[in-house]
mmCIF file with all atom_site columns, C-alpha atoms in Angstrom:
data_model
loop_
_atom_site.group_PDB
_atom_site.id
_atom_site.type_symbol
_atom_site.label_atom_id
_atom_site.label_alt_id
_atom_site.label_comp_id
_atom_site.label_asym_id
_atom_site.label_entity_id
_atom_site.label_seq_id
_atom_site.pdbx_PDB_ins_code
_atom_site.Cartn_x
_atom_site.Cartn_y
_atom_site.Cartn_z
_atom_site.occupancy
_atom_site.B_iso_or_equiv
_atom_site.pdbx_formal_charge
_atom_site.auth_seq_id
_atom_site.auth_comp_id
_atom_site.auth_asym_id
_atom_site.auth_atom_id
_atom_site.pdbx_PDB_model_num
ATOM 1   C CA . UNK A 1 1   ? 0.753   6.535   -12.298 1.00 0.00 ? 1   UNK A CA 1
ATOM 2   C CA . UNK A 1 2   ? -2.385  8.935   -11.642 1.00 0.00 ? 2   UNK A CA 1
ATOM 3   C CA . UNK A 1 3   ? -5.458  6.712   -11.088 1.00 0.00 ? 3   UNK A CA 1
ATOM 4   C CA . UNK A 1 4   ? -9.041  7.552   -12.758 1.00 0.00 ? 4   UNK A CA 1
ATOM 5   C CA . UNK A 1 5   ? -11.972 8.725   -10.750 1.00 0.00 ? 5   UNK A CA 1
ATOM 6   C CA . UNK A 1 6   ? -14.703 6.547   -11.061 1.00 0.00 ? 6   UNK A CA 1
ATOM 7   C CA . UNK A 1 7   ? -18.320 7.763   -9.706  1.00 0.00 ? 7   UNK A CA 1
ATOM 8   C CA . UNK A 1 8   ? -21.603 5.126   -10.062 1.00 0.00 ? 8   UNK A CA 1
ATOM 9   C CA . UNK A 1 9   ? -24.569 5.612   -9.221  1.00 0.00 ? 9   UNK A CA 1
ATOM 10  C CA . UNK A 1 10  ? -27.492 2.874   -7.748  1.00 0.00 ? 10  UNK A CA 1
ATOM 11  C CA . UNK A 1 11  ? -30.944 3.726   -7.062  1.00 0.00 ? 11  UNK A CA 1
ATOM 12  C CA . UNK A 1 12  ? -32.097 1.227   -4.361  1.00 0.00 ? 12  UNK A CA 1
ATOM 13  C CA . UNK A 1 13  ? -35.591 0.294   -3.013  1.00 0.00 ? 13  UNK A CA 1
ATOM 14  C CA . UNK A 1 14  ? -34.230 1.588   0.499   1.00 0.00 ? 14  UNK A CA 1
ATOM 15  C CA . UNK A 1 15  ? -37.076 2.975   2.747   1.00 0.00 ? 15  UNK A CA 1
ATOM 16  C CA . UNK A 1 16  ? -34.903 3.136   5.674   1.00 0.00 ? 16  UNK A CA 1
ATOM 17  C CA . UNK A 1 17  ? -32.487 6.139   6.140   1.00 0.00 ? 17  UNK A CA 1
ATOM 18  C CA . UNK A 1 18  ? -31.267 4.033   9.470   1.00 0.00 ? 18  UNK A CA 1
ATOM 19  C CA . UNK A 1 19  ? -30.748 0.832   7.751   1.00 0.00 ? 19  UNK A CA 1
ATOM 20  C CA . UNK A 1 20  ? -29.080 2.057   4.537   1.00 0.00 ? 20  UNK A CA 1
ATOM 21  C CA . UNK A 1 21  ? -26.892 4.886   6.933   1.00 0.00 ? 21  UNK A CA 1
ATOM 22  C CA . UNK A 1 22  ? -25.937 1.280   9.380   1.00 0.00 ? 22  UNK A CA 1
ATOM 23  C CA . UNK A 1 23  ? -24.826 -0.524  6.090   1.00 0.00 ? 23  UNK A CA 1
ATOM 24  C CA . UNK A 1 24  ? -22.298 2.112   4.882   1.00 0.00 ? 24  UNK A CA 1
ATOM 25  C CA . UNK A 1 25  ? -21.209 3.184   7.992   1.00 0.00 ? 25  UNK A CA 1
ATOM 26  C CA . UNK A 1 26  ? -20.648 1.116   10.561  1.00 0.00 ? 26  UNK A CA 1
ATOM 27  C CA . UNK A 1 27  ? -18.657 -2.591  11.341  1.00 0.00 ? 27  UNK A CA 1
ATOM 28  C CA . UNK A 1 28  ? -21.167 -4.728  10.985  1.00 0.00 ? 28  UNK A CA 1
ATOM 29  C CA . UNK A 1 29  ? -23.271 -3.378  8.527   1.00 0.00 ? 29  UNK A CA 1
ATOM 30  C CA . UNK A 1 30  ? -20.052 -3.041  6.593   1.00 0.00 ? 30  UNK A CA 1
ATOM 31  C CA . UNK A 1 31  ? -19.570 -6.632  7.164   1.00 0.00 ? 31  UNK A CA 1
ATOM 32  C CA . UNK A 1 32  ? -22.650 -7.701  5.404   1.00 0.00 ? 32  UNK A CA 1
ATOM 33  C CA . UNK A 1 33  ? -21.958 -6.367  2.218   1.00 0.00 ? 33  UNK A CA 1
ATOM 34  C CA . UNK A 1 34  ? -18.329 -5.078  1.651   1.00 0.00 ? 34  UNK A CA 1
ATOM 35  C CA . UNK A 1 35  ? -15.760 -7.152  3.392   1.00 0.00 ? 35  UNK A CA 1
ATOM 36  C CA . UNK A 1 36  ? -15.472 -10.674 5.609   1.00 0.00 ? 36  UNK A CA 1
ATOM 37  C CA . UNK A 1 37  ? -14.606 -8.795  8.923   1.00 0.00 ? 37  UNK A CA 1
ATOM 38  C CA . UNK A 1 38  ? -14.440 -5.032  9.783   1.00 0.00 ? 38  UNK A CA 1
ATOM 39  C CA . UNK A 1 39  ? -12.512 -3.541  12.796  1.00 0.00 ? 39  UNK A CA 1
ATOM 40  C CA . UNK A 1 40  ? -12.575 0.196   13.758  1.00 0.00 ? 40  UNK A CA 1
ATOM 41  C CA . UNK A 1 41  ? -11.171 2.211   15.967  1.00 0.00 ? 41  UNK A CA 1
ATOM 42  C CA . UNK A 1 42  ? -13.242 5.867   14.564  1.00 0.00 ? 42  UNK A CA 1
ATOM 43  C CA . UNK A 1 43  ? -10.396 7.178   12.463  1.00 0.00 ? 43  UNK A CA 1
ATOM 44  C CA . UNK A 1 44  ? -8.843  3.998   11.243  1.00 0.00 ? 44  UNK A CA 1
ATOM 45  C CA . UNK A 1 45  ? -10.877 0.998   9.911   1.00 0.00 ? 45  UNK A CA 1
ATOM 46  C CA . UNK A 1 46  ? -9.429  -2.265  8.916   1.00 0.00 ? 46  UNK A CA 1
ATOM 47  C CA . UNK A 1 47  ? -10.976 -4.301  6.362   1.00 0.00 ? 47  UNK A CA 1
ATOM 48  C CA . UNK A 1 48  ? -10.845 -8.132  6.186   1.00 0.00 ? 48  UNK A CA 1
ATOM 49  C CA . UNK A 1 49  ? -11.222 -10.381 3.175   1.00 0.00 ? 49  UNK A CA 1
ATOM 50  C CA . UNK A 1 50  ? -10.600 -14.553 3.549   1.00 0.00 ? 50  UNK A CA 1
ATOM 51  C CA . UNK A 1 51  ? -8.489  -15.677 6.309   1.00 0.00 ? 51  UNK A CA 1
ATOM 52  C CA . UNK A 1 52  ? -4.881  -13.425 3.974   1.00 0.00 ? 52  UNK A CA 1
ATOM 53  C CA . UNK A 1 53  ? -5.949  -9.932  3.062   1.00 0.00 ? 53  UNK A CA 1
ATOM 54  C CA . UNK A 1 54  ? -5.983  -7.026  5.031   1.00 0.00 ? 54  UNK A CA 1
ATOM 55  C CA . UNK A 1 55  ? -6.164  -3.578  4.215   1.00 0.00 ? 55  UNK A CA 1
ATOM 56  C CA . UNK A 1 56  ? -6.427  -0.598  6.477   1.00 0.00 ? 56  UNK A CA 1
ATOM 57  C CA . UNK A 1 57  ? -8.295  2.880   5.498   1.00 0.00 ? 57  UNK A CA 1
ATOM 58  C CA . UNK A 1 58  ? -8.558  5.650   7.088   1.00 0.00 ? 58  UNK A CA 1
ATOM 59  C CA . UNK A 1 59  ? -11.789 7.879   7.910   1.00 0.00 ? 59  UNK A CA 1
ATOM 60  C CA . UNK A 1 60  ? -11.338 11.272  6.469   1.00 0.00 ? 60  UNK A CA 1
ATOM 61  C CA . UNK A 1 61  ? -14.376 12.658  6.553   1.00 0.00 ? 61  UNK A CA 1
ATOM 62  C CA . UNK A 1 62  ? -18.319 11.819  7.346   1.00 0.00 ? 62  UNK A CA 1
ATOM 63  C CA . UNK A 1 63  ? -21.336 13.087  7.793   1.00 0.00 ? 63  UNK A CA 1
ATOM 64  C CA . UNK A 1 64  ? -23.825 11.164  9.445   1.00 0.00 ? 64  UNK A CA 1
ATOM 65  C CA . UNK A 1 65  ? -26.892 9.879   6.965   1.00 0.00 ? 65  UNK A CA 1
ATOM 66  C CA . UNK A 1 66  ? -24.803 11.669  3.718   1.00 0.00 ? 66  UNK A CA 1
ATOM 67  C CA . UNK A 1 67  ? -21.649 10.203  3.322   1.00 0.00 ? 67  UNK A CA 1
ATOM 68  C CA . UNK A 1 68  ? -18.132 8.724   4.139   1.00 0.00 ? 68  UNK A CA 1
ATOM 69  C CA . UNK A 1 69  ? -15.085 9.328   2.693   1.00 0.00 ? 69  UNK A CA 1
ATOM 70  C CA . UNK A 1 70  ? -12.003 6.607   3.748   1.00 0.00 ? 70  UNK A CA 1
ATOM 71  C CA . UNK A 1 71  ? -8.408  6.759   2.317   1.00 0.00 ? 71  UNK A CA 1
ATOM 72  C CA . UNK A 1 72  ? -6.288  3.396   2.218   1.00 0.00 ? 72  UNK A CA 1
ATOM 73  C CA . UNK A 1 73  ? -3.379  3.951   3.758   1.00 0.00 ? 73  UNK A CA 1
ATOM 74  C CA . UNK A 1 74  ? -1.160  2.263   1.815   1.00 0.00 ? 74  UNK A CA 1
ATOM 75  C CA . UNK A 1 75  ? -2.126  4.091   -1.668  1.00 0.00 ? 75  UNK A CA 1
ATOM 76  C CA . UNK A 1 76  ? 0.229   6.393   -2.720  1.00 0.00 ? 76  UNK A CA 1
ATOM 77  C CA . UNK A 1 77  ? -1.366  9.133   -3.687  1.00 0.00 ? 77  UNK A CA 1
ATOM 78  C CA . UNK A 1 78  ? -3.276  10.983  -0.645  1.00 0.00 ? 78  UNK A CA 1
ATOM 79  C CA . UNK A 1 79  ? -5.873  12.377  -2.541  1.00 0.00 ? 79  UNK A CA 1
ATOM 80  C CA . UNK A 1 80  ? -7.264  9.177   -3.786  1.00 0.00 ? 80  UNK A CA 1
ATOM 81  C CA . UNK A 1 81  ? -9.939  8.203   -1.755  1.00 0.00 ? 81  UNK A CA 1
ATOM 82  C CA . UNK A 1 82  ? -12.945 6.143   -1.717  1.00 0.00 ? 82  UNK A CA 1
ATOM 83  C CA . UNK A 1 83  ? -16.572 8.042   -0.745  1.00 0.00 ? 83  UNK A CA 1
ATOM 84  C CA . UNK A 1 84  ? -20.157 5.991   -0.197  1.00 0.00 ? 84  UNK A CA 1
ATOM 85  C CA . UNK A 1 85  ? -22.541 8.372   -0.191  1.00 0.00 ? 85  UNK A CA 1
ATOM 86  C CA . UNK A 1 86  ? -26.547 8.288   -0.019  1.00 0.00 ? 86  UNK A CA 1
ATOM 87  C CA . UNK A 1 87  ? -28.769 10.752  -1.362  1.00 0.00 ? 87  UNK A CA 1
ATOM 88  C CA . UNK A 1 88  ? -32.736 11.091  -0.970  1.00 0.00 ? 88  UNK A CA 1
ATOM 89  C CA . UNK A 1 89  ? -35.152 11.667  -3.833  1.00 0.00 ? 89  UNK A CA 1
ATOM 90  C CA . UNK A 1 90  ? -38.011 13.214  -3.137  1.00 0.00 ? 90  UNK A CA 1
ATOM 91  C CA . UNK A 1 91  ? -39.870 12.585  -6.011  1.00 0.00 ? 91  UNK A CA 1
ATOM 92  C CA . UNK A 1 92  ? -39.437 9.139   -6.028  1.00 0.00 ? 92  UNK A CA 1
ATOM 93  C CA . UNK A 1 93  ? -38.864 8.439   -2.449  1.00 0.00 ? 93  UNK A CA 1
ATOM 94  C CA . UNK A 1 94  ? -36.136 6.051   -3.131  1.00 0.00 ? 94  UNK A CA 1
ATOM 95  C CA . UNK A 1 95  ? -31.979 6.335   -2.028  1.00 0.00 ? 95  UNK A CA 1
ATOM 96  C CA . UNK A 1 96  ? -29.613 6.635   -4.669  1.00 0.00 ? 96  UNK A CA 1
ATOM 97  C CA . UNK A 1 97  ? -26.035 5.327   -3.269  1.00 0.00 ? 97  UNK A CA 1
ATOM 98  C CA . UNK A 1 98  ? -23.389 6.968   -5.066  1.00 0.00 ? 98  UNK A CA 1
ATOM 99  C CA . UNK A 1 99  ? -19.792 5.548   -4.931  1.00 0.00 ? 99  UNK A CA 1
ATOM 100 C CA . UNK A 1 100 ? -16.578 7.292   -5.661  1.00 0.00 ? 100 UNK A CA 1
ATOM 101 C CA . UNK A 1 101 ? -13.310 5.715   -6.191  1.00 0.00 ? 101 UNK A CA 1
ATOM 102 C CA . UNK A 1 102 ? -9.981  5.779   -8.472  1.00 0.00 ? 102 UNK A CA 1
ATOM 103 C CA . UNK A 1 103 ? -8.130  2.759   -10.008 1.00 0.00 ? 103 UNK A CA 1
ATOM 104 C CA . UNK A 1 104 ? -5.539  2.791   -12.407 1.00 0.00 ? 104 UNK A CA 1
ATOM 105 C CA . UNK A 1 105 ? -6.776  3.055   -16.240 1.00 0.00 ? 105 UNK A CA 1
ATOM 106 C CA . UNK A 1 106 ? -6.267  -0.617  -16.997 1.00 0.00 ? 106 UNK A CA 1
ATOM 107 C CA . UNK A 1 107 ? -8.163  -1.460  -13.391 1.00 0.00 ? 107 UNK A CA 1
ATOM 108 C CA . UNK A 1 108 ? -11.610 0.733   -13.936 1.00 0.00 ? 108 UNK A CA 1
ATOM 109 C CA . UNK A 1 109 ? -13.840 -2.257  -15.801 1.00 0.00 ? 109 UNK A CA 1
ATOM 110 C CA . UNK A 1 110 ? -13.169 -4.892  -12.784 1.00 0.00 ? 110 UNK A CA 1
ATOM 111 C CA . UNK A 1 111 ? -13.216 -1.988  -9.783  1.00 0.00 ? 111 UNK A CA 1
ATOM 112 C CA . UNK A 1 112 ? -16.641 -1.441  -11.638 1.00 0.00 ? 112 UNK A CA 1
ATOM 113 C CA . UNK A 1 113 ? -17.550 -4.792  -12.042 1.00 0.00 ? 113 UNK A CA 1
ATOM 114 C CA . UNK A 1 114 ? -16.716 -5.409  -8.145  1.00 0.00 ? 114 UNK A CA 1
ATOM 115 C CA . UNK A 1 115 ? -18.699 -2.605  -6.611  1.00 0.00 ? 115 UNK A CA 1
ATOM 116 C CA . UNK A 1 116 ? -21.645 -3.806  -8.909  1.00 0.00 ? 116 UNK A CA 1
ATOM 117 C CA . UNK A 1 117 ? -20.964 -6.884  -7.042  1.00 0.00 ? 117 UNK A CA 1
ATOM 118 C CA . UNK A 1 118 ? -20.715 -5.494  -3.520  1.00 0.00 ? 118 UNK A CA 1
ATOM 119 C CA . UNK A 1 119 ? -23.990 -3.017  -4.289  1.00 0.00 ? 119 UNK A CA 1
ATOM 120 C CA . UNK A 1 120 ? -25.934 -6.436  -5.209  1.00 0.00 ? 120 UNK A CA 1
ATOM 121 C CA . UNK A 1 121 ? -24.571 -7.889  -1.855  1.00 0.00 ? 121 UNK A CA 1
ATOM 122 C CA . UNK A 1 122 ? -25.843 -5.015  -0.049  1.00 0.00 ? 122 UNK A CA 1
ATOM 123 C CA . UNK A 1 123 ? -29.608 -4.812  -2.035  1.00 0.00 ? 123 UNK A CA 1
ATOM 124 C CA . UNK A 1 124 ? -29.405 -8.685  -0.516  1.00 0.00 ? 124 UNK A CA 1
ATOM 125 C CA . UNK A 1 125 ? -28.901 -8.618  2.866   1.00 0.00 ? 125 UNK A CA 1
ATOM 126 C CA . UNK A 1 126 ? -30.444 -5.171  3.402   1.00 0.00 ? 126 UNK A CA 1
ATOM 127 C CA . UNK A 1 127 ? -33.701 -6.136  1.330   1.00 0.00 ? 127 UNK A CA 1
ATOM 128 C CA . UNK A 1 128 ? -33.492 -3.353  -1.031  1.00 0.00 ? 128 UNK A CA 1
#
């Protein structure tokens, strides 16, 4: 079944490009907001929730302080992906993080629901 591509969008208080870039992109920033335990190994990340689930994604593409793109590999489809990405406004002087990501039609309200959960984690621990 061909999954939906969801985008959302967050404006956050962030006035550090370091902090917010640390929080999407690497283990432990990672850890504070998105999963229990993180463990890479630069392509291939593996994600930790409780002491049962694992899943393992794969990097596929980054640029440092813009975005990163990871595939799990265990979806079927290879060109389902999910992106984090962090954009600057000028004008207001505020990051907007924008998050891509498909689920199946009957899955979008609670994958949208849980990254509005994860994105209030992550305005938590990061003070934004």
């Amino acid at each position: 079944m061909k999954k939906e591509k969801i985008h959302l969008e967050y404006l956050l208080n962030a006035t550090s490009k370091n902090i917010l870039w640390a929080a999407i992109s690497t283990p432990t920033g990672l850890e504070d907001w998105f999963a229990d335990k993180v463990v890479s190994d630069d392509k291939i990340v593996e994600f930790h929730w409780g002491k049962t689930e694992q899943r393992n994604a794969e990097i596929i593409a980054i640029r440092s302080f813009s975005f990163i793109r990871f595939r799990w590999q265990d979806d079927e489809n290879e060109r389902d992906y999910f992106e984090i990405k962090m954009t600057y406004n000028e004008l207001t002087s505020d990051y907007v993080l924008e998050i891509t990501d498909f689920a199946e039609a009957d899955e979008v309200a609670d994958m949208k629901e849980l990254w509005e959960s994860q994105v209030a984690k992550l305005r938590r621990t990061c003070g934004f």
